[in-house]
mmCIF file of C-alpha atoms in Angstrom:
data_model
loop_
_atom_site.group_PDB
_atom_site.id
_atom_site.type_symbol
_atom_site.label_atom_id
_atom_site.label_comp_id
_atom_site.label_asym_id
_atom_site.label_seq_id
_atom_site.Cartn_x
_atom_site.Cartn_y
_atom_site.Cartn_z
ATOM 1 C CA MET B 1 -157.853 69.242 19.040
ATOM 2 C CA LYS B 2 -158.245 65.795 19.925
ATOM 3 C CA LEU B 3 -156.969 62.945 17.882
ATOM 4 C CA VAL B 4 -156.255 59.410 17.367
ATOM 5 C CA VAL B 5 -153.079 58.711 15.501
ATOM 6 C CA GLY B 6 -151.871 55.296 14.699
ATOM 7 C CA LEU B 7 -148.309 54.325 13.416
ATOM 8 C CA ALA B 8 -148.665 51.026 11.040
ATOM 9 C CA GLY B 9 -146.008 48.962 9.415
ATOM 10 C CA ALA B 10 -145.064 50.779 6.234
ATOM 11 C CA SER B 11 -141.981 52.622 4.988
ATOM 12 C CA GLY B 12 -142.220 56.380 5.655
ATOM 13 C CA SER B 13 -141.252 57.185 9.371
ATOM 14 C CA ILE B 14 -140.519 60.528 8.102
ATOM 15 C CA TYR B 15 -143.780 61.407 7.794
ATOM 16 C CA ALA B 16 -145.254 60.309 11.164
ATOM 17 C CA ALA B 17 -141.887 61.944 12.943
ATOM 18 C CA ARG B 18 -142.507 65.193 11.053
ATOM 19 C CA PHE B 19 -146.102 65.269 11.845
ATOM 20 C CA LEU B 20 -145.734 64.487 15.837
ATOM 21 C CA LYS B 21 -143.166 67.016 15.803
ATOM 22 C CA ALA B 22 -146.024 69.203 14.356
ATOM 23 C CA LEU B 23 -148.494 68.028 16.970
ATOM 24 C CA PHE B 24 -145.947 68.877 19.556
ATOM 25 C CA SER B 25 -146.418 72.795 19.341
ATOM 26 C CA ILE B 26 -150.487 72.535 18.841
ATOM 27 C CA GLU B 27 -152.502 72.657 21.879
ATOM 28 C CA GLY B 28 -154.567 69.611 22.220
ATOM 29 C CA GLU B 29 -154.244 65.855 23.171
ATOM 30 C CA THR B 30 -153.470 62.704 21.142
ATOM 31 C CA TYR B 31 -154.330 59.165 21.956
ATOM 32 C CA ILE B 32 -151.467 57.311 19.884
ATOM 33 C CA THR B 33 -150.297 53.898 19.276
ATOM 34 C CA ALA B 34 -147.995 52.140 17.219
ATOM 35 C CA SER B 35 -147.520 48.815 15.662
ATOM 36 C CA PRO B 36 -144.721 46.335 16.216
ATOM 37 C CA ALA B 37 -143.527 46.342 12.705
ATOM 38 C CA SER B 38 -143.862 50.371 12.895
ATOM 39 C CA LEU B 39 -141.226 50.398 15.795
ATOM 40 C CA ARG B 40 -139.149 48.124 13.765
ATOM 41 C CA ILE B 41 -139.263 49.951 10.751
ATOM 42 C CA PHE B 42 -138.978 53.521 12.631
ATOM 43 C CA SER B 43 -135.572 52.308 13.924
ATOM 44 C CA GLU B 44 -134.236 51.301 10.865
ATOM 45 C CA GLU B 45 -135.178 54.154 9.008
ATOM 46 C CA TYR B 46 -133.999 56.707 11.555
ATOM 47 C CA GLU B 47 -130.885 54.504 12.885
ATOM 48 C CA THR B 48 -131.712 54.459 16.386
ATOM 49 C CA SER B 49 -133.308 51.817 18.591
ATOM 50 C CA VAL B 50 -137.201 52.415 19.742
ATOM 51 C CA LYS B 51 -139.109 49.453 21.231
ATOM 52 C CA THR B 52 -142.040 51.611 22.444
ATOM 53 C CA THR B 53 -144.397 54.109 21.562
ATOM 54 C CA GLU B 54 -142.735 56.620 24.266
ATOM 55 C CA ASP B 55 -139.648 55.930 22.470
ATOM 56 C CA ILE B 56 -140.645 57.539 19.161
ATOM 57 C CA LEU B 57 -142.240 60.709 20.994
ATOM 58 C CA SER B 58 -139.044 60.875 23.218
ATOM 59 C CA PHE B 59 -137.102 60.577 19.858
ATOM 60 C CA VAL B 60 -138.868 63.227 18.167
ATOM 61 C CA GLU B 61 -138.617 65.702 21.409
ATOM 62 C CA GLU B 62 -135.001 64.957 21.559
ATOM 63 C CA LYS B 63 -133.847 65.427 17.844
ATOM 64 C CA TRP B 64 -136.069 68.486 16.925
ATOM 65 C CA LYS B 65 -135.647 69.919 20.805
ATOM 66 C CA VAL B 66 -139.519 70.798 20.912
ATOM 67 C CA LYS B 67 -141.284 71.354 23.863
ATOM 68 C CA PRO B 68 -144.804 69.941 23.988
ATOM 69 C CA LYS B 69 -148.005 71.671 23.977
ATOM 70 C CA HIS B 70 -149.738 68.914 23.193
ATOM 71 C CA LYS B 71 -150.580 65.822 25.377
ATOM 72 C CA PHE B 72 -149.569 62.518 24.485
ATOM 73 C CA HIS B 73 -151.593 59.387 25.862
ATOM 74 C CA VAL B 74 -149.970 56.460 24.814
ATOM 75 C CA ARG B 75 -152.163 53.190 24.255
ATOM 76 C CA ASN B 76 -151.142 49.563 23.711
ATOM 77 C CA PHE B 77 -151.231 48.564 20.120
ATOM 78 C CA LEU B 78 -152.831 45.293 21.237
ATOM 79 C CA ASP B 79 -155.472 46.340 23.562
ATOM 80 C CA ILE B 80 -158.909 46.117 21.641
ATOM 81 C CA GLY B 81 -160.159 47.122 25.190
ATOM 82 C CA SER B 82 -158.826 50.525 25.632
ATOM 83 C CA ASP B 83 -160.667 53.726 25.723
ATOM 84 C CA ILE B 84 -160.331 54.626 22.040
ATOM 85 C CA ALA B 85 -162.152 51.012 21.001
ATOM 86 C CA SER B 86 -165.411 52.421 21.876
ATOM 87 C CA GLY B 87 -167.627 55.197 20.162
ATOM 88 C CA SER B 88 -168.655 56.144 23.999
ATOM 89 C CA ASN B 89 -165.380 57.948 24.030
ATOM 90 C CA VAL B 90 -165.084 61.248 21.618
ATOM 91 C CA TRP B 91 -162.445 62.497 19.508
ATOM 92 C CA ASP B 92 -162.276 65.058 16.632
ATOM 93 C CA ALA B 93 -160.364 62.604 13.743
ATOM 94 C CA MET B 94 -157.799 59.972 13.410
ATOM 95 C CA VAL B 95 -154.730 59.612 11.341
ATOM 96 C CA VAL B 96 -152.873 56.524 10.345
ATOM 97 C CA ILE B 97 -149.730 57.408 9.331
ATOM 98 C CA PRO B 98 -147.733 55.656 7.657
ATOM 99 C CA CYS B 99 -150.397 53.210 7.142
ATOM 100 C CA SER B 100 -149.244 49.592 5.324
ATOM 101 C CA MET B 101 -151.363 48.014 2.755
ATOM 102 C CA LYS B 102 -152.542 45.491 5.457
ATOM 103 C CA THR B 103 -153.781 47.819 7.689
ATOM 104 C CA VAL B 104 -155.642 49.580 4.723
ATOM 105 C CA ALA B 105 -156.976 46.027 3.682
ATOM 106 C CA SER B 106 -158.387 45.370 7.376
ATOM 107 C CA MET B 107 -159.744 48.746 7.711
ATOM 108 C CA SER B 108 -161.792 48.435 4.353
ATOM 109 C CA ALA B 109 -163.215 45.330 5.258
ATOM 110 C CA GLY B 110 -164.008 46.458 8.739
ATOM 111 C CA LEU B 111 -161.507 43.764 10.542
ATOM 112 C CA THR B 112 -160.701 44.937 14.120
ATOM 113 C CA GLU B 113 -157.778 42.938 15.264
ATOM 114 C CA ASN B 114 -155.581 45.577 16.849
ATOM 115 C CA LEU B 115 -156.218 49.146 18.320
ATOM 116 C CA ILE B 116 -155.575 50.744 15.125
ATOM 117 C CA GLU B 117 -157.630 48.899 13.089
ATOM 118 C CA ARG B 118 -160.298 48.923 15.970
ATOM 119 C CA ALA B 119 -160.163 52.773 16.405
ATOM 120 C CA ALA B 120 -160.528 53.413 12.796
ATOM 121 C CA ASP B 121 -163.485 51.072 12.678
ATOM 122 C CA VAL B 122 -165.003 53.303 15.273
ATOM 123 C CA THR B 123 -163.912 56.707 13.913
ATOM 124 C CA LEU B 124 -165.930 55.191 10.630
ATOM 125 C CA LYS B 125 -168.847 54.379 12.288
ATOM 126 C CA GLU B 126 -169.346 57.414 14.752
ATOM 127 C CA ARG B 127 -168.884 59.838 11.487
ATOM 128 C CA ARG B 128 -165.667 61.150 12.329
ATOM 129 C CA ARG B 129 -162.548 62.328 9.902
ATOM 130 C CA LEU B 130 -160.129 59.386 9.141
ATOM 131 C CA ILE B 131 -157.375 59.979 7.282
ATOM 132 C CA VAL B 132 -155.100 57.668 6.171
ATOM 133 C CA VAL B 133 -151.496 57.976 4.674
ATOM 134 C CA PRO B 134 -150.787 55.180 2.226
ATOM 135 C CA ARG B 135 -146.961 54.478 1.804
ATOM 136 C CA GLU B 136 -146.771 51.964 -1.018
ATOM 137 C CA THR B 137 -145.849 51.795 -4.886
ATOM 138 C CA PRO B 138 -146.895 51.158 -7.321
ATOM 139 C CA TYR B 139 -150.571 50.068 -6.389
ATOM 140 C CA ASN B 140 -151.982 46.603 -7.481
ATOM 141 C CA ARG B 141 -155.694 46.134 -8.418
ATOM 142 C CA ILE B 142 -156.474 44.830 -4.433
ATOM 143 C CA HIS B 143 -154.616 48.268 -2.720
ATOM 144 C CA LEU B 144 -156.589 50.397 -5.108
ATOM 145 C CA ARG B 145 -159.793 48.518 -4.680
ATOM 146 C CA ASN B 146 -159.333 48.702 -0.799
ATOM 147 C CA MET B 147 -158.337 52.246 -0.677
ATOM 148 C CA LEU B 148 -161.802 53.024 -2.728
ATOM 149 C CA ALA B 149 -163.594 51.082 -0.279
ATOM 150 C CA LEU B 150 -162.151 52.951 2.798
ATOM 151 C CA ASP B 151 -163.294 56.310 0.476
ATOM 152 C CA GLU B 152 -166.433 54.780 -0.065
ATOM 153 C CA ALA B 153 -166.833 54.362 3.757
ATOM 154 C CA GLY B 154 -166.151 58.160 4.290
ATOM 155 C CA ALA B 155 -162.240 58.019 4.655
ATOM 156 C CA ILE B 156 -159.909 60.661 3.213
ATOM 157 C CA LEU B 157 -156.999 59.124 1.534
ATOM 158 C CA LEU B 158 -153.977 61.295 1.336
ATOM 159 C CA PRO B 159 -150.833 59.302 0.154
ATOM 160 C CA ALA B 160 -147.468 59.775 0.632
ATOM 161 C CA SER B 161 -146.545 62.132 -2.225
ATOM 162 C CA PRO B 162 -144.787 65.494 -1.065
ATOM 163 C CA GLY B 163 -145.318 68.144 -3.420
ATOM 164 C CA PHE B 164 -142.186 70.029 -4.538
ATOM 165 C CA TYR B 165 -143.727 73.728 -5.592
ATOM 166 C CA GLN B 166 -142.282 74.830 -2.158
ATOM 167 C CA MET B 167 -138.917 74.345 -3.356
ATOM 168 C CA PRO B 168 -137.831 71.320 -0.644
ATOM 169 C CA LYS B 169 -134.340 71.787 0.602
ATOM 170 C CA THR B 170 -134.296 68.224 3.084
ATOM 171 C CA LEU B 171 -135.955 65.306 3.504
ATOM 172 C CA ASP B 172 -137.705 67.132 6.551
ATOM 173 C CA ASP B 173 -139.429 69.361 4.237
ATOM 174 C CA LEU B 174 -141.050 66.514 2.512
ATOM 175 C CA GLY B 175 -142.145 65.298 5.296
ATOM 176 C CA ASP B 176 -143.587 68.602 6.246
ATOM 177 C CA PHE B 177 -145.691 68.925 3.210
ATOM 178 C CA ILE B 178 -147.473 65.659 4.260
ATOM 179 C CA ALA B 179 -147.776 67.136 7.786
ATOM 180 C CA GLY B 180 -148.995 70.495 6.812
ATOM 181 C CA ARG B 181 -151.456 68.955 4.568
ATOM 182 C CA ILE B 182 -152.717 66.515 7.213
ATOM 183 C CA LEU B 183 -153.445 69.839 9.464
ATOM 184 C CA ASN B 184 -155.057 71.220 6.757
ATOM 185 C CA LEU B 185 -157.505 68.574 6.514
ATOM 186 C CA LEU B 186 -158.102 68.552 10.305
ATOM 187 C CA GLY B 187 -159.036 72.358 10.275
ATOM 188 C CA HIS B 188 -155.813 73.658 11.478
ATOM 189 C CA SER B 189 -153.804 76.423 9.822
ATOM 190 C CA GLN B 190 -150.487 75.337 8.812
ATOM 191 C CA THR B 191 -147.059 77.267 8.540
ATOM 192 C CA LEU B 192 -144.786 74.316 7.558
ATOM 193 C CA PHE B 193 -144.757 75.535 3.869
ATOM 194 C CA PRO B 194 -145.881 78.548 2.190
ATOM 195 C CA LYS B 195 -149.038 77.612 0.170
ATOM 196 C CA TRP B 196 -149.457 78.288 -3.251
ATOM 197 C CA GLU B 197 -150.063 81.468 -4.398
ATOM 198 C CA GLY B 198 -150.183 81.354 -8.301
#
């Protein structure tokens, strides 16, 4: 599995952290970039101090004592000349988690002012899978129109709305629900929560 992962500046760092933790145990590679706003929010929501994308990866590894099978390649959020800014490079899918409404709006309009937006644009134009995890509530009509435009362009919208049938005991369980749903959409079987058996 070869992925691109973007962390945009929305609340919901737990979703990114638990998805990255899940990736740590899967063989493959991920190109990852994080916006300055996402770094600030991650620091606030986890009451830590992260200044770089590398800091987030280190935080996940140390907090949950995971040994990475997965290889991560960090890319600069402002580098629109990066390798993942070009369709001549190939990856299986891209995940934007969590995704701010600003980033949803930019992606739906085809704007490419930073590496998350550019890589998403490439993912769509090359007909690869783009999974967007918006984290906002309630949605206004502008949000809904922008998300519909993304859906019409081929993206999958997976709102950060965890289920409760798995009887979550912790906040991490809620993060794992979203991580597991993403893994399923990527074609990877997940064991983060039990499937509904009826």
